[in-house]
PDB file of C-alpha atoms in Angstrom:
ATOM      1  CA  MET A   1      15.096 -11.592  -9.151  1.00 90.00           C
ATOM      2  CA  ARG A   2      16.298  -8.499  -7.375  1.00 94.00           C
ATOM      3  CA  LEU A   3      13.916  -9.012  -4.487  1.00 97.00           C
ATOM      4  CA  THR A   4      14.774 -12.614  -3.564  1.00 97.00           C
ATOM      5  CA  GLY A   5      14.637 -12.899   0.213  1.00 97.00           C
ATOM      6  CA  LYS A   6      12.422  -9.807   0.645  1.00 98.00           C
ATOM      7  CA  LYS A   7       9.074 -10.088   2.411  1.00 98.00           C
ATOM      8  CA  ILE A   8       6.174  -7.715   1.714  1.00 98.00           C
ATOM      9  CA  ILE A   9       2.861  -7.172   3.496  1.00 98.00           C
ATOM     10  CA  ALA A  10      -0.154  -6.289   1.245  1.00 98.00           C
ATOM     11  CA  LEU A  11      -3.179  -5.001   3.064  1.00 98.00           C
ATOM     12  CA  VAL A  12      -6.707  -6.142   2.124  1.00 98.00           C
ATOM     13  CA  ASP A  13     -10.251  -5.218   3.061  1.00 98.00           C
ATOM     14  CA  GLU A  14     -13.551  -5.137   1.281  1.00 98.00           C
ATOM     15  CA  GLU A  15     -13.798  -3.256  -1.970  1.00 97.00           C
ATOM     16  CA  PHE A  16     -10.029  -2.865  -2.548  1.00 98.00           C
ATOM     17  CA  GLU A  17      -9.290  -1.697  -6.166  1.00 98.00           C
ATOM     18  CA  ASP A  18      -8.527  -5.059  -7.820  1.00 98.00           C
ATOM     19  CA  LEU A  19      -5.732  -3.809 -10.047  1.00 98.00           C
ATOM     20  CA  GLU A  20      -4.150  -1.707  -7.399  1.00 98.00           C
ATOM     21  CA  LEU A  21      -3.660  -4.798  -5.239  1.00 98.00           C
ATOM     22  CA  TRP A  22      -2.845  -7.443  -7.706  1.00 98.00           C
ATOM     23  CA  TYR A  23      -0.590  -5.636 -10.125  1.00 98.00           C
ATOM     24  CA  PRO A  24       1.955  -4.504  -7.449  1.00 98.00           C
ATOM     25  CA  VAL A  25       1.741  -7.940  -5.756  1.00 98.00           C
ATOM     26  CA  TYR A  26       2.525  -9.821  -8.937  1.00 98.00           C
ATOM     27  CA  ARG A  27       5.226  -7.286  -9.879  1.00 97.00           C
ATOM     28  CA  VAL A  28       7.174  -7.870  -6.628  1.00 98.00           C
ATOM     29  CA  ARG A  29       6.609 -11.598  -6.809  1.00 98.00           C
ATOM     30  CA  GLU A  30       8.050 -11.608 -10.338  1.00 97.00           C
ATOM     31  CA  GLU A  31      11.214 -10.073  -8.788  1.00 97.00           C
ATOM     32  CA  GLY A  32      11.401 -12.826  -6.214  1.00 98.00           C
ATOM     33  CA  ALA A  33       9.672 -11.265  -3.162  1.00 98.00           C
ATOM     34  CA  GLU A  34       7.446 -13.132  -0.912  1.00 98.00           C
ATOM     35  CA  VAL A  35       4.091 -11.400  -0.321  1.00 98.00           C
ATOM     36  CA  HIS A  36       1.641 -12.022   2.519  1.00 98.00           C
ATOM     37  CA  LEU A  37      -1.874 -10.725   2.265  1.00 98.00           C
ATOM     38  CA  ALA A  38      -3.160  -9.365   5.609  1.00 98.00           C
ATOM     39  CA  GLY A  39      -6.630  -8.547   6.615  1.00 98.00           C
ATOM     40  CA  ALA A  40      -8.650  -8.103   9.822  1.00 98.00           C
ATOM     41  CA  GLU A  41      -9.515 -11.811   9.694  1.00 98.00           C
ATOM     42  CA  LYS A  42      -7.006 -14.551   8.748  1.00 98.00           C
ATOM     43  CA  GLY A  43      -8.514 -16.859   6.120  1.00 98.00           C
ATOM     44  CA  LYS A  44     -11.293 -14.497   5.128  1.00 98.00           C
ATOM     45  CA  LYS A  45     -11.828 -13.802   1.427  1.00 98.00           C
ATOM     46  CA  TYR A  46     -12.123 -10.100   0.780  1.00 98.00           C
ATOM     47  CA  ILE A  47     -13.777  -9.046  -2.475  1.00 98.00           C
ATOM     48  CA  GLY A  48     -12.419  -6.307  -4.626  1.00 97.00           C
ATOM     49  CA  LYS A  49     -14.530  -3.622  -6.331  1.00 96.00           C
ATOM     50  CA  TYR A  50     -14.721  -5.712  -9.495  1.00 96.00           C
ATOM     51  CA  GLY A  51     -15.242  -9.084  -7.807  1.00 96.00           C
ATOM     52  CA  VAL A  52     -11.707 -10.421  -7.610  1.00 96.00           C
ATOM     53  CA  PRO A  53     -11.165 -12.205  -4.245  1.00 97.00           C
ATOM     54  CA  ALA A  54      -8.118 -11.911  -2.068  1.00 98.00           C
ATOM     55  CA  GLU A  55      -7.748 -14.284   0.906  1.00 98.00           C
ATOM     56  CA  ALA A  56      -5.896 -12.916   3.991  1.00 98.00           C
ATOM     57  CA  GLU A  57      -3.069 -15.190   4.882  1.00 98.00           C
ATOM     58  CA  LEU A  58      -2.525 -13.245   8.160  1.00 98.00           C
ATOM     59  CA  SER A  59      -4.565 -11.139  10.470  1.00 98.00           C
ATOM     60  CA  PHE A  60      -3.344  -7.623  11.139  1.00 98.00           C
ATOM     61  CA  GLU A  61      -2.676  -8.627  14.773  1.00 97.00           C
ATOM     62  CA  GLU A  62      -0.221 -11.383  13.646  1.00 97.00           C
ATOM     63  CA  ILE A  63       2.041  -8.944  11.787  1.00 97.00           C
ATOM     64  CA  ASP A  64       5.425  -8.215  13.188  1.00 97.00           C
ATOM     65  CA  SER A  65       6.650  -5.364  10.970  1.00 97.00           C
ATOM     66  CA  SER A  66      10.280  -5.962  11.764  1.00 97.00           C
ATOM     67  CA  ARG A  67      10.047  -9.178   9.784  1.00 97.00           C
ATOM     68  CA  TYR A  68       9.004  -7.382   6.595  1.00 98.00           C
ATOM     69  CA  ASP A  69      10.847  -5.224   4.119  1.00 98.00           C
ATOM     70  CA  GLY A  70       7.941  -3.212   2.806  1.00 98.00           C
ATOM     71  CA  ILE A  71       4.216  -2.763   2.672  1.00 98.00           C
ATOM     72  CA  LEU A  72       1.681  -2.185  -0.145  1.00 98.00           C
ATOM     73  CA  VAL A  73      -1.602  -0.355   0.493  1.00 98.00           C
ATOM     74  CA  PRO A  74      -4.082  -0.650  -2.335  1.00 98.00           C
ATOM     75  CA  GLY A  75      -6.705   1.917  -3.218  1.00 97.00           C
ATOM     76  CA  GLY A  76     -10.407   1.531  -3.798  1.00 97.00           C
ATOM     77  CA  TRP A  77     -12.759   1.968  -0.869  1.00 97.00           C
ATOM     78  CA  ALA A  78     -10.697  -0.445   1.335  1.00 98.00           C
ATOM     79  CA  PRO A  79      -8.421   2.355   2.647  1.00 98.00           C
ATOM     80  CA  ASP A  80     -11.370   4.007   4.387  1.00 97.00           C
ATOM     81  CA  LYS A  81     -11.886   0.805   6.298  1.00 97.00           C
ATOM     82  CA  LEU A  82      -8.116  -0.027   6.777  1.00 98.00           C
ATOM     83  CA  ARG A  83      -7.416   3.257   8.454  1.00 98.00           C
ATOM     84  CA  ARG A  84      -9.894   2.418  11.271  1.00 98.00           C
ATOM     85  CA  TYR A  85      -7.715  -0.405  12.544  1.00 98.00           C
ATOM     86  CA  GLY A  86      -5.211   0.755  15.145  1.00 98.00           C
ATOM     87  CA  LYS A  87      -2.936  -2.168  14.266  1.00 98.00           C
ATOM     88  CA  VAL A  88      -2.807  -1.117  10.571  1.00 98.00           C
ATOM     89  CA  LEU A  89      -1.845   2.423  11.592  1.00 98.00           C
ATOM     90  CA  GLN A  90       0.815   1.014  14.018  1.00 98.00           C
ATOM     91  CA  ILE A  91       2.323  -1.147  11.214  1.00 98.00           C
ATOM     92  CA  VAL A  92       2.469   1.820   8.822  1.00 98.00           C
ATOM     93  CA  ARG A  93       4.092   3.971  11.427  1.00 98.00           C
ATOM     94  CA  GLU A  94       6.673   1.277  12.239  1.00 98.00           C
ATOM     95  CA  MET A  95       7.461   0.850   8.525  1.00 98.00           C
ATOM     96  CA  ASN A  96       7.797   4.616   8.224  1.00 98.00           C
ATOM     97  CA  ASP A  97      10.036   4.873  11.299  1.00 98.00           C
ATOM     98  CA  ALA A  98      12.260   2.076   9.823  1.00 98.00           C
ATOM     99  CA  LYS A  99      12.269   3.817   6.444  1.00 98.00           C
ATOM    100  CA  LYS A 100      10.951   0.711   4.734  1.00 98.00           C
ATOM    101  CA  PRO A 101       9.231   1.132   1.371  1.00 98.00           C
ATOM    102  CA  ILE A 102       5.635   2.084   1.720  1.00 98.00           C
ATOM    103  CA  GLY A 103       3.635   1.807  -1.529  1.00 98.00           C
ATOM    104  CA  GLN A 104       0.306   3.652  -1.720  1.00 98.00           C
ATOM    105  CA  ILE A 105      -1.943   4.286  -4.697  1.00 98.00           C
ATOM    106  CA  CYS A 106      -5.113   6.212  -5.238  1.00 97.00           C
ATOM    107  CA  HIS A 107      -7.246   6.374  -2.139  1.00 98.00           C
ATOM    108  CA  ALA A 108      -4.543   4.459  -0.182  1.00 98.00           C
ATOM    109  CA  GLY A 109      -3.253   7.871   0.956  1.00 98.00           C
ATOM    110  CA  TRP A 110      -6.024   7.930   3.545  1.00 98.00           C
ATOM    111  CA  VAL A 111      -4.164   5.132   5.486  1.00 98.00           C
ATOM    112  CA  LEU A 112      -1.031   7.322   5.569  1.00 98.00           C
ATOM    113  CA  VAL A 113      -2.985  10.369   6.557  1.00 98.00           C
ATOM    114  CA  SER A 114      -4.509   8.559   9.493  1.00 98.00           C
ATOM    115  CA  ALA A 115      -1.155   7.139  10.479  1.00 98.00           C
ATOM    116  CA  GLY A 116       0.113  10.705  10.639  1.00 98.00           C
ATOM    117  CA  ILE A 117       3.236  10.224   8.606  1.00 98.00           C
ATOM    118  CA  LEU A 118       2.776  12.677   5.707  1.00 98.00           C
ATOM    119  CA  LYS A 119       3.931  16.006   7.180  1.00 98.00           C
ATOM    120  CA  GLY A 120       6.436  17.438   4.766  1.00 98.00           C
ATOM    121  CA  VAL A 121       6.270  14.416   2.441  1.00 98.00           C
ATOM    122  CA  THR A 122       5.823  14.899  -1.308  1.00 98.00           C
ATOM    123  CA  VAL A 123       3.078  12.517  -2.650  1.00 98.00           C
ATOM    124  CA  THR A 124       0.438  12.031  -5.198  1.00 98.00           C
ATOM    125  CA  SER A 125      -2.991  10.236  -4.963  1.00 98.00           C
ATOM    126  CA  THR A 126      -6.285  10.376  -6.698  1.00 97.00           C
ATOM    127  CA  PRO A 127      -7.171  14.084  -7.020  1.00 97.00           C
ATOM    128  CA  GLY A 128     -10.304  13.355  -4.976  1.00 97.00           C
ATOM    129  CA  ILE A 129      -8.240  13.123  -1.712  1.00 98.00           C
ATOM    130  CA  ARG A 130      -5.796  15.900  -2.477  1.00 98.00           C
ATOM    131  CA  ASP A 131      -7.299  18.105   0.246  1.00 98.00           C
ATOM    132  CA  ASP A 132      -6.904  15.295   2.827  1.00 98.00           C
ATOM    133  CA  MET A 133      -3.337  14.752   1.861  1.00 98.00           C
ATOM    134  CA  GLU A 134      -2.474  18.503   1.958  1.00 98.00           C
ATOM    135  CA  ASN A 135      -4.356  18.948   5.296  1.00 98.00           C
ATOM    136  CA  ALA A 136      -2.204  16.142   6.676  1.00 98.00           C
ATOM    137  CA  GLY A 137       0.882  18.254   5.831  1.00 98.00           C
ATOM    138  CA  ALA A 138       1.816  16.565   2.529  1.00 98.00           C
ATOM    139  CA  VAL A 139       3.030  18.361  -0.598  1.00 98.00           C
ATOM    140  CA  TRP A 140       0.716  17.002  -3.251  1.00 98.00           C
ATOM    141  CA  LYS A 141       1.637  16.722  -6.902  1.00 98.00           C
ATOM    142  CA  ASP A 142      -0.477  15.668  -9.901  1.00 98.00           C
ATOM    143  CA  GLU A 143       2.060  13.170 -11.305  1.00 98.00           C
ATOM    144  CA  PRO A 144       1.752   9.491 -12.169  1.00 98.00           C
ATOM    145  CA  VAL A 145       4.252   8.435  -9.467  1.00 98.00           C
ATOM    146  CA  VAL A 146       6.012  10.363  -6.771  1.00 98.00           C
ATOM    147  CA  VAL A 147       8.962   8.936  -4.805  1.00 98.00           C
ATOM    148  CA  ASP A 148       9.937  10.730  -1.621  1.00 98.00           C
ATOM    149  CA  GLY A 149      12.428   8.644   0.188  1.00 97.00           C
ATOM    150  CA  HIS A 150      10.806   5.421   1.094  1.00 98.00           C
ATOM    151  CA  ILE A 151       7.215   6.487   0.266  1.00 98.00           C
ATOM    152  CA  ILE A 152       6.121   5.624  -3.258  1.00 98.00           C
ATOM    153  CA  SER A 153       2.811   6.951  -4.347  1.00 98.00           C
ATOM    154  CA  ALA A 154       0.698   6.871  -7.474  1.00 98.00           C
ATOM    155  CA  ARG A 155      -2.664   8.323  -8.675  1.00 98.00           C
ATOM    156  CA  ARG A 156      -4.691   5.515 -10.247  1.00 97.00           C
ATOM    157  CA  PRO A 157      -4.657   2.284 -12.272  1.00 97.00           C
ATOM    158  CA  PRO A 158      -3.145   3.779 -15.549  1.00 97.00           C
ATOM    159  CA  ASP A 159      -0.083   4.677 -13.440  1.00 98.00           C
ATOM    160  CA  LEU A 160       0.532   1.030 -12.369  1.00 98.00           C
ATOM    161  CA  PRO A 161       3.509   0.316 -14.658  1.00 97.00           C
ATOM    162  CA  GLU A 162       5.481   3.280 -13.374  1.00 98.00           C
ATOM    163  CA  TYR A 163       4.327   2.649  -9.852  1.00 98.00           C
ATOM    164  CA  GLY A 164       5.288  -1.050  -9.967  1.00 97.00           C
ATOM    165  CA  LYS A 165       8.774  -0.152 -11.230  1.00 98.00           C
ATOM    166  CA  ALA A 166       9.303   2.564  -8.706  1.00 98.00           C
ATOM    167  CA  TYR A 167       8.203   0.291  -5.798  1.00 98.00           C
ATOM    168  CA  VAL A 168      10.394  -2.651  -6.942  1.00 98.00           C
ATOM    169  CA  ASP A 169      13.399  -0.155  -7.381  1.00 98.00           C
ATOM    170  CA  ALA A 170      12.891   1.149  -3.805  1.00 97.00           C
ATOM    171  CA  LEU A 171      12.670  -2.362  -2.410  1.00 97.00           C
ATOM    172  CA  ALA A 172      15.795  -3.447  -4.325  1.00 97.00           C
ATOM    173  CA  ALA A 173      17.718  -0.457  -2.976  1.00 95.00           C
ATOM    174  CA  ALA A 174      16.455  -0.861   0.624  1.00 91.00           C
ATOM    175  CA  LYS A 175      18.825  -2.368   3.174  1.00 77.00           C
TER     176      LYS A 175
END
């Protein structure tokens, strides 16, 4: 229970990649963390690419990033929607400025690109957005998981076991 007392935000929007949301959420909960799902509308059920629902417990506007220890950004098609919310980008920037663990997998890199936090950061993602990551100033690697300081990135669902461990380790080590 290395994460007892830690609070995490997990972002949701339509067509999130089901495994890329739920696997990390359950992984940090197994270690004792409290996770709040946040979407544009509090109480709305967002549906993943494969039909699994996720109900937003908070709206983006309700989030005070100073009260959280980390953030999880799932992949799927949701990141293309998430990056259009100014409040989401603000939260990601605040987490980055505070050096709090930011977990991103697959297409979630789009949110970090739009937040403008990747210049000089070594990351991975789905190969389909490699150009976007590099054009944002990131150093992209084709590896299952890349940890660069407080930013933990992974490529796709088969990388989830390594990603989950790396994210939990980063949260456990965070102040």
